[in-house]
Every structure is written in C-alpha cells, then in structure tokens.
Amino acid sequence: FIKKDLRKIPRILADAAIDESSKNEEEGEEQTSKRVKQDFLKELKLARRKAEFNGSVKILCQPSNVPSLHKLLSISMYDCNIKSLEGIGLLGSSIDGRGVCCPSLEILNVGRNPISSLPDELAMLGRSLKELWCDDCKITGTLPNCVMELHQLETLHMANNKLIEIPSTVANLTKLRRLSLDQNQLHTVPSQLSELNNLETLLLRNNKIEQLPLNVPGPSMTKLKLLHVSSNRLVSLPQSLVSCSSLECLYANSNKLRSLPEQFGLHLPKLKRLNLCHNAIQSHDQDFVERFGRPDSTTGLCEKDNSCVVYMDAINAAYEDNSSSSQTTVIATA
C-alpha cells in the first residue's frame, strides 16, 4: 500500500526546491526537508489530480518550477483529465541559460487522459526519455511524428487509442525494446518494424490487421521474444516468422488463420508458448505434429513438446495420416 501524498502540487514543488544548505531549528526537521527534496527531484507521482491540473499541464510546466524539476527522472500524470500537453516542451528546454530543465527525465506517463494528439514540442524530451506511456487516451490518426524523434525511447505504450497508421519512420526508434499498440484501429503495419533490432516485445492485439509484412517478424529481429497479434483479421503469418529464432511466445488466437508457415515445427527452437485457438486451421504439416503432437479433442492442448505449451481449438477430430504426404489433416466436427 502506497500512501498518497496529500500536499498540493505547488507545495510539493516548493518543498523540492528547498536549499539543502538551509538549516532548520531542529535537526530532525532538517533531515526531513532534505529527504523530501531528494525524493521529489527524482520522481513525481501526480496521478488522479484532476482538479489541480484543470485540463492542462500548466501547473507543472512553467519556468518558476525549473529549480524543483532539474533532477527529475520520472513523472506520472496518469488519469488527471488532461486534455492538452501544450507546454510539455519546457521539460526539455533550456531556461535562461540555466541548462535543460529536466536533462535526465526518463519516464513520462500521461495515460488515461482525454488527449487527442501529441504536440510537436514533445520531441524536445528526446535527449533522455526512455519510456512513454499514453495508454487509454484518445489519440487519433497516425502515430505522431514527435514520437519518432524520441531517439532514446525503449518503451512505447499507446494501447487503447484510435490510431490507424504506423509511419515508416518508426525505424528511427532504434533503441525500442517494447512496443504496445493494442486496441487501436490499425489495418496494416509497416515493413520498417523489421529494422527495430532491439525489439523484444511487440503487442498488436485487438486491431484490424489483415496481413503482416514479410520479415515482421523475421531474421533481423534477433531479440524479439514476444509477438501478440490475437484478435485481428490475419489469414496467414509470414513465412519469415520461422526465421525469428529468438521468439519465445506467439499469440495469434482469434484470427482467420488457415495454416501456418512451412516447416514451422522445424524452427523456432526457443518457443515456449503458442496460442492458435479460434482460427480456421484444419491441417498441419507433419513436422508440426512430430514436434508438438496433435491437439487434444477436449482441451485443444498439444502436449508432445514438454518445453512448449501449445493451444489449439478443442475439437473432436479424425486424423488421416498419409505417409506420402507432408500434412496431417484435421476434420472438424464441431
């Protein structure tokens, strides 16, 4: 349980600006003041302060607050009913020759706010920002260009917005390790995602994607461990997927898949979890069956490979094994 700081934002910032060299009448008070300063120069937890923010970030982003913010590492303004981030660029600006306001800011969380767009000035945080959280907002259209200028970004969360397009300039985010774009309105994804060589997690659930481009995923994505594309409109997966040797978890359930890439069972040596439920798959190559086994008619589990949990549709099935064929056919009766 974390006790909420009951001080108002101006008081928090004023306390953070206390000069460490100042002396209080009692030593205990002096140590408390110093501790408050050190804590809040590094992290500001300002979630759920709707009345104080009053729809904007003005209460925080003004020049008079610069002394309080200079050593800040993390800011959360989650669920504050912020409608505009106008003024956020101050955090990455030089003020009156005193250097950048927040030269070490690494984490910015503005999730669950009714923000419909991100201002260009957000790019001014590109020197240091590593995590940007904009989940559950109302951001529309193309993934904003200002985000593509955050070259130090390692984590980008923009789930549950109204995005319809990822620009090719996403390739600029070369340090990105985690990309979450679940629950948007994406119909396609760019091939340039394959250039994100440090990406470990790609989350694209609950969109309208009909096809993944070749090499997403593929051999160049050497660190990708988790791919989540469930609840889309995929009818196939790219053949290049079997060359993504680092892949550990693949969730492609609730699509329209009819088959898997060729030689699926012969590759992906690190695969630990595979979910293919609620698709239209009625046959598997023999190499798949030899590695993972056949789906249980009740649970849908394929349990032959002890190192990988495989979920298929639970159906009553009759298998026709043909020694002259590379496939095993599943005839669905339910």
Tab-separated table of C-alpha atoms in Angstrom:
chain	number	residue	atom	x	y	z
A	1	PHE	CA	0.000	0.000	0.000
A	2	ILE	CA	1.422	3.373	-1.057
A	3	LYS	CA	0.176	6.343	0.874
A	4	LYS	CA	-0.894	9.213	-1.363
A	5	ASP	CA	0.916	12.498	-0.914
A	6	LEU	CA	-1.805	14.861	0.307
A	7	ARG	CA	0.140	18.025	-0.483
A	8	LYS	CA	-0.970	20.142	-3.412
A	9	ILE	CA	1.317	20.325	-6.437
A	10	PRO	CA	2.647	23.858	-5.685
A	11	ARG	CA	3.580	22.725	-2.182
A	12	ILE	CA	5.328	19.597	-3.487
A	13	LEU	CA	7.386	21.695	-5.901
A	14	ALA	CA	8.163	24.315	-3.270
A	15	ASP	CA	9.411	21.649	-0.852
A	16	ALA	CA	11.544	20.131	-3.587
A	17	ALA	CA	13.241	23.486	-4.124
A	18	ILE	CA	14.367	23.825	-0.514
A	19	ASP	CA	18.054	24.701	-0.374
A	20	GLU	CA	19.904	21.799	1.228
A	21	SER	CA	22.246	24.214	2.894
A	22	SER	CA	19.394	25.861	4.815
A	23	LYS	CA	19.109	24.990	8.492
A	24	ASN	CA	16.002	24.274	10.449
A	25	GLU	CA	15.683	24.794	14.165
A	26	GLU	CA	15.684	21.085	14.837
A	27	GLU	CA	17.960	18.538	13.186
A	28	GLY	CA	15.066	16.148	12.563
A	29	GLU	CA	13.241	18.755	10.520
A	30	GLU	CA	16.378	19.455	8.538
A	31	GLN	CA	16.817	15.799	7.614
A	32	THR	CA	13.135	15.529	6.641
A	33	SER	CA	13.415	18.535	4.332
A	34	LYS	CA	16.485	17.102	2.655
A	35	ARG	CA	14.806	13.729	2.186
A	36	VAL	CA	11.725	15.340	0.632
A	37	LYS	CA	13.913	17.245	-1.805
A	38	GLN	CA	15.876	14.176	-2.887
A	39	ASP	CA	12.738	12.054	-3.401
A	40	PHE	CA	10.760	14.543	-5.414
A	41	LEU	CA	13.604	15.741	-7.577
A	42	LYS	CA	13.744	12.185	-8.932
A	43	GLU	CA	10.105	11.158	-9.099
A	44	LEU	CA	6.776	12.964	-9.218
A	45	LYS	CA	3.687	10.823	-8.698
A	46	LEU	CA	0.832	13.141	-9.593
A	47	ALA	CA	-1.792	10.630	-10.729
A	48	ARG	CA	-5.515	11.296	-10.316
A	49	ARG	CA	-5.232	15.015	-9.565
A	50	LYS	CA	-7.925	16.181	-11.983
A	51	ALA	CA	-8.919	19.324	-10.110
A	52	GLU	CA	-5.342	20.579	-9.813
A	53	PHE	CA	-4.364	20.064	-13.446
A	54	ASN	CA	-7.645	21.526	-14.710
A	55	GLY	CA	-7.237	20.044	-18.178
A	56	SER	CA	-3.640	21.097	-18.903
A	57	VAL	CA	-0.046	20.719	-17.669
A	58	LYS	CA	0.362	24.428	-16.964
A	59	ILE	CA	0.550	23.956	-13.188
A	60	LEU	CA	3.702	21.875	-13.659
A	61	CYS	CA	5.292	23.212	-16.840
A	62	GLN	CA	6.205	26.801	-16.050
A	63	PRO	CA	9.653	28.447	-15.679
A	64	SER	CA	9.252	29.122	-11.970
A	65	ASN	CA	9.276	25.362	-11.325
A	66	VAL	CA	12.584	24.678	-13.076
A	67	PRO	CA	14.683	24.585	-9.844
A	68	SER	CA	12.377	21.883	-8.495
A	69	LEU	CA	12.461	19.727	-11.623
A	70	HIS	CA	16.114	19.763	-12.624
A	71	LYS	CA	16.991	16.247	-11.377
A	72	LEU	CA	13.686	14.618	-12.212
A	73	LEU	CA	13.766	11.071	-13.610
A	74	SER	CA	10.075	10.173	-13.732
A	75	ILE	CA	6.710	11.930	-13.911
A	76	SER	CA	3.274	10.336	-13.722
A	77	MET	CA	0.233	12.403	-14.628
A	78	TYR	CA	-1.983	9.367	-15.078
A	79	ASP	CA	-5.757	9.895	-15.063
A	80	CYS	CA	-5.721	13.655	-14.444
A	81	ASN	CA	-8.293	14.632	-17.096
A	82	ILE	CA	-5.549	16.407	-19.062
A	83	LYS	CA	-6.842	17.401	-22.493
A	84	SER	CA	-3.704	19.025	-23.884
A	85	LEU	CA	0.032	18.584	-23.368
A	86	GLU	CA	0.778	22.064	-24.636
A	87	GLY	CA	3.766	23.361	-22.689
A	88	ILE	CA	5.326	19.924	-22.072
A	89	GLY	CA	8.351	21.002	-24.119
A	90	LEU	CA	9.536	23.124	-21.201
A	91	LEU	CA	10.784	19.936	-19.544
A	92	GLY	CA	13.313	19.541	-22.339
A	93	SER	CA	14.097	23.224	-22.836
A	94	SER	CA	16.961	25.440	-21.712
A	95	ILE	CA	15.663	28.178	-19.442
A	96	ASP	CA	17.520	31.480	-19.000
A	97	GLY	CA	20.894	29.907	-19.605
A	98	ARG	CA	20.474	27.501	-16.683
A	99	GLY	CA	20.637	24.366	-18.804
A	100	VAL	CA	17.878	21.918	-19.718
A	101	CYS	CA	15.006	21.854	-17.259
A	102	CYS	CA	14.912	18.039	-16.907
A	103	PRO	CA	18.106	16.726	-18.536
A	104	SER	CA	17.656	13.230	-17.080
A	105	LEU	CA	13.923	12.680	-17.478
A	106	GLU	CA	13.463	9.028	-18.484
A	107	ILE	CA	9.801	8.196	-17.836
A	108	LEU	CA	6.652	10.110	-18.748
A	109	ASN	CA	3.225	8.629	-18.028
A	110	VAL	CA	0.190	10.536	-19.312
A	111	GLY	CA	-2.075	7.520	-19.660
A	112	ARG	CA	-5.837	7.620	-19.228
A	113	ASN	CA	-6.234	11.258	-20.155
A	114	PRO	CA	-8.562	12.596	-22.906
A	115	ILE	CA	-5.619	13.658	-25.089
A	116	SER	CA	-6.449	13.549	-28.805
A	117	SER	CA	-2.999	14.494	-30.114
A	118	LEU	CA	0.605	14.892	-29.015
A	119	PRO	CA	2.296	18.282	-29.587
A	120	ASP	CA	5.442	18.617	-31.689
A	121	GLU	CA	7.243	20.031	-28.650
A	122	LEU	CA	7.189	16.567	-27.068
A	123	ALA	CA	10.211	15.840	-29.272
A	124	MET	CA	12.214	18.188	-27.035
A	125	LEU	CA	12.352	15.357	-24.481
A	126	GLY	CA	14.256	13.219	-26.971
A	127	ARG	CA	17.630	13.653	-25.268
A	128	SER	CA	16.743	11.423	-22.351
A	129	LEU	CA	13.218	9.970	-22.467
A	130	LYS	CA	13.230	6.163	-22.381
A	131	GLU	CA	9.601	5.334	-21.549
A	132	LEU	CA	6.436	6.984	-22.846
A	133	TRP	CA	3.061	5.771	-21.583
A	134	CYS	CA	-0.025	7.054	-23.418
A	135	ASP	CA	-2.406	4.145	-22.918
A	136	ASP	CA	-6.166	4.745	-22.751
A	137	CYS	CA	-6.157	8.203	-24.322
A	138	LYS	CA	-7.950	9.423	-27.444
A	139	ILE	CA	-5.023	9.860	-29.820
A	140	THR	CA	-6.196	9.556	-33.419
A	141	GLY	CA	-4.729	9.099	-36.881
A	142	THR	CA	-1.070	8.297	-37.486
A	143	LEU	CA	1.357	7.555	-34.696
A	144	PRO	CA	2.615	11.130	-34.074
A	145	ASN	CA	5.828	12.296	-35.738
A	146	CYS	CA	7.068	13.814	-32.474
A	147	VAL	CA	7.283	10.306	-31.031
A	148	MET	CA	9.604	9.298	-33.889
A	149	GLU	CA	12.027	11.975	-32.642
A	150	LEU	CA	12.409	10.348	-29.214
A	151	HIS	CA	15.561	8.506	-30.217
A	152	GLN	CA	16.372	7.181	-26.723
A	153	LEU	CA	12.960	5.554	-26.342
A	154	GLU	CA	12.998	1.938	-25.138
A	155	THR	CA	9.336	1.522	-24.152
A	156	LEU	CA	6.339	2.938	-26.018
A	157	HIS	CA	2.824	2.211	-24.789
A	158	MET	CA	-0.077	3.611	-26.805
A	159	ALA	CA	-2.710	0.922	-26.336
A	160	ASN	CA	-6.423	1.693	-26.477
A	161	ASN	CA	-6.311	4.800	-28.636
A	162	LYS	CA	-7.659	5.440	-32.144
A	163	LEU	CA	-4.510	5.077	-34.203
A	164	ILE	CA	-4.949	3.970	-37.805
A	165	GLU	CA	-1.366	4.007	-39.068
A	166	ILE	CA	2.234	3.433	-38.004
A	167	PRO	CA	4.601	5.579	-40.129
A	168	SER	CA	7.678	4.126	-41.773
A	169	THR	CA	9.754	6.497	-39.609
A	170	VAL	CA	9.148	4.130	-36.688
A	171	ALA	CA	12.515	2.744	-37.817
A	172	ASN	CA	14.057	5.825	-36.154
A	173	LEU	CA	13.365	4.275	-32.754
A	174	THR	CA	16.410	2.033	-32.920
A	175	LYS	CA	16.607	1.507	-29.141
A	176	LEU	CA	12.990	0.429	-28.753
A	177	ARG	CA	12.578	-2.761	-26.740
A	178	ARG	CA	8.835	-2.797	-26.099
A	179	LEU	CA	6.079	-1.535	-28.409
A	180	SER	CA	2.434	-1.773	-27.335
A	181	LEU	CA	-0.237	-0.713	-29.827
A	182	ASP	CA	-3.051	-2.979	-28.659
A	183	GLN	CA	-6.669	-1.932	-29.153
A	184	ASN	CA	-6.270	0.629	-31.897
A	185	GLN	CA	-7.664	0.678	-35.437
A	186	LEU	CA	-4.634	-0.469	-37.394
A	187	HIS	CA	-5.264	-2.253	-40.704
A	188	THR	CA	-1.598	-2.617	-41.652
A	189	VAL	CA	1.841	-2.381	-40.092
A	190	PRO	CA	4.957	-1.140	-41.938
A	191	SER	CA	7.774	-3.393	-43.040
A	192	GLN	CA	10.156	-0.983	-41.270
A	193	LEU	CA	9.276	-2.655	-37.976
A	194	SER	CA	11.798	-5.289	-39.039
A	195	GLU	CA	14.529	-2.663	-38.592
A	196	LEU	CA	13.904	-2.464	-34.836
A	197	ASN	CA	16.739	-4.835	-33.987
A	198	ASN	CA	16.442	-4.320	-30.224
A	199	LEU	CA	12.702	-5.010	-30.039
A	200	GLU	CA	11.838	-7.721	-27.515
A	201	THR	CA	8.050	-7.320	-27.223
A	202	LEU	CA	5.561	-6.402	-29.967
A	203	LEU	CA	1.910	-6.107	-28.908
A	204	LEU	CA	-0.686	-5.609	-31.641
A	205	ARG	CA	-3.774	-7.205	-30.123
A	206	ASN	CA	-7.309	-6.154	-30.979
A	207	ASN	CA	-6.704	-4.236	-34.182
A	208	LYS	CA	-7.918	-4.854	-37.733
A	209	ILE	CA	-4.690	-6.151	-39.222
A	210	GLU	CA	-5.184	-8.443	-42.216
A	211	GLN	CA	-1.568	-9.203	-43.038
A	212	LEU	CA	1.889	-8.869	-41.502
A	213	PRO	CA	4.625	-7.787	-43.917
A	214	LEU	CA	7.480	-10.101	-44.777
A	215	ASN	CA	10.178	-10.089	-42.081
A	216	VAL	CA	7.759	-8.898	-39.367
A	217	PRO	CA	8.854	-10.932	-37.623
A	218	GLY	CA	11.934	-12.220	-39.380
A	219	PRO	CA	15.652	-12.959	-39.103
A	220	SER	CA	16.671	-9.338	-38.480
A	221	MET	CA	14.561	-9.151	-35.297
A	222	THR	CA	17.131	-11.082	-33.321
A	223	LYS	CA	15.878	-10.097	-29.855
A	224	LEU	CA	12.126	-10.478	-30.328
A	225	LYS	CA	10.718	-12.776	-27.648
A	226	LEU	CA	7.002	-11.977	-27.571
A	227	LEU	CA	4.653	-11.371	-30.510
A	228	HIS	CA	0.970	-10.833	-29.684
A	229	VAL	CA	-1.330	-10.451	-32.699
A	230	SER	CA	-4.511	-12.018	-31.344
A	231	SER	CA	-7.959	-10.678	-32.232
A	232	ASN	CA	-7.088	-9.320	-35.650
A	233	ARG	CA	-8.092	-10.400	-39.180
A	234	LEU	CA	-4.994	-12.336	-40.176
A	235	VAL	CA	-5.485	-15.120	-42.723
A	236	SER	CA	-1.809	-16.112	-42.686
A	237	LEU	CA	1.507	-15.463	-40.975
A	238	PRO	CA	4.622	-14.507	-42.973
A	239	GLN	CA	6.980	-17.315	-43.931
A	240	SER	CA	9.804	-15.251	-42.418
A	241	LEU	CA	8.377	-15.927	-38.956
A	242	VAL	CA	10.156	-19.304	-38.774
A	243	SER	CA	13.475	-17.449	-39.123
A	244	CYS	CA	12.881	-15.393	-35.962
A	245	SER	CA	14.910	-17.769	-33.826
A	246	SER	CA	14.653	-15.690	-30.628
A	247	LEU	CA	10.829	-15.957	-30.460
A	248	GLU	CA	9.574	-17.471	-27.198
A	249	CYS	CA	5.864	-16.620	-27.167
A	250	LEU	CA	3.476	-16.319	-30.118
A	251	TYR	CA	-0.169	-15.439	-29.578
A	252	ALA	CA	-2.178	-15.487	-32.812
A	253	ASN	CA	-5.519	-16.692	-31.466
A	254	SER	CA	-8.842	-15.245	-32.661
A	255	ASN	CA	-7.849	-14.576	-36.246
A	256	LYS	CA	-8.724	-16.213	-39.577
A	257	LEU	CA	-5.606	-18.326	-39.995
A	258	ARG	CA	-5.979	-21.332	-42.282
A	259	SER	CA	-2.452	-22.657	-41.963
A	260	LEU	CA	0.980	-21.999	-40.526
A	261	PRO	CA	4.226	-21.132	-42.339
A	262	GLU	CA	6.009	-24.096	-43.881
A	263	GLN	CA	8.425	-26.008	-41.645
A	264	PHE	CA	7.027	-24.299	-38.554
A	265	GLY	CA	7.816	-27.344	-36.441
A	266	LEU	CA	11.439	-27.457	-37.571
A	267	HIS	CA	12.339	-23.958	-36.430
A	268	LEU	CA	11.703	-21.575	-33.504
A	269	PRO	CA	13.889	-23.528	-31.048
A	270	LYS	CA	13.143	-21.211	-28.098
A	271	LEU	CA	9.352	-21.306	-28.421
A	272	LYS	CA	7.690	-21.777	-25.024
A	273	ARG	CA	4.085	-20.759	-25.616
A	274	LEU	CA	1.917	-20.877	-28.733
A	275	ASN	CA	-1.757	-19.962	-28.884
A	276	LEU	CA	-3.629	-20.624	-32.139
A	277	CYS	CA	-7.158	-21.052	-30.784
A	278	HIS	CA	-10.181	-19.684	-32.625
A	279	ASN	CA	-8.808	-19.817	-36.138
A	280	ALA	CA	-9.709	-21.823	-39.248
A	281	ILE	CA	-6.705	-24.173	-39.183
A	282	GLN	CA	-7.728	-27.655	-40.297
A	283	SER	CA	-4.400	-29.196	-41.158
A	284	HIS	CA	-0.784	-29.133	-40.035
A	285	ASP	CA	2.451	-30.140	-41.688
A	286	GLN	CA	3.849	-33.405	-40.424
A	287	ASP	CA	6.798	-31.595	-38.843
A	288	PHE	CA	4.360	-29.684	-36.618
A	289	VAL	CA	2.688	-32.885	-35.435
A	290	GLU	CA	6.005	-34.636	-34.858
A	291	ARG	CA	7.225	-31.844	-32.638
A	292	PHE	CA	4.127	-30.656	-30.799
A	293	GLY	CA	1.700	-33.558	-31.189
A	294	ARG	CA	-1.961	-33.461	-32.077
A	295	PRO	CA	-4.475	-31.251	-30.242
A	296	ASP	CA	-6.451	-32.994	-27.535
A	297	SER	CA	-10.061	-33.376	-28.618
A	298	THR	CA	-11.276	-31.893	-25.331
A	299	THR	CA	-8.732	-29.293	-24.256
A	300	GLY	CA	-7.042	-28.452	-27.556
A	301	LEU	CA	-3.634	-28.792	-25.947
A	302	CYS	CA	-0.728	-30.248	-27.887
A	303	GLU	CA	1.471	-31.823	-25.237
A	304	LYS	CA	4.230	-33.702	-27.035
A	305	ASP	CA	6.843	-30.953	-26.649
A	306	ASN	CA	7.320	-30.513	-22.899
A	307	SER	CA	9.190	-27.250	-23.390
A	308	CYS	CA	6.317	-25.529	-25.223
A	309	VAL	CA	2.654	-25.120	-24.282
A	310	VAL	CA	0.508	-25.187	-27.431
A	311	TYR	CA	-3.157	-24.184	-27.500
A	312	MET	CA	-5.312	-25.176	-30.479
A	313	ASP	CA	-9.069	-25.320	-30.959
A	314	ALA	CA	-10.627	-28.062	-28.856
A	315	ILE	CA	-12.435	-30.126	-31.475
A	316	ASN	CA	-13.436	-33.725	-31.984
A	317	ALA	CA	-11.184	-34.659	-34.845
A	318	ALA	CA	-10.317	-37.600	-37.056
A	319	TYR	CA	-6.805	-37.652	-38.433
A	320	GLU	CA	-5.835	-39.151	-41.768
A	321	ASP	CA	-2.136	-39.931	-41.707
A	322	ASN	CA	-0.709	-40.246	-45.178
A	323	SER	CA	2.852	-41.426	-45.285
A	324	SER	CA	3.251	-39.999	-48.756
A	325	SER	CA	2.025	-36.564	-47.656
A	326	SER	CA	3.739	-33.952	-45.528
A	327	GLN	CA	0.435	-32.968	-43.913
A	328	THR	CA	-1.877	-34.336	-41.289
A	329	THR	CA	-5.497	-33.408	-41.882
A	330	VAL	CA	-7.901	-32.470	-39.083
A	331	ILE	CA	-11.557	-32.921	-39.942
A	332	ALA	CA	-13.589	-30.723	-37.633
A	333	THR	CA	-16.936	-31.966	-36.431
A	334	ALA	CA	-17.722	-29.052	-34.177
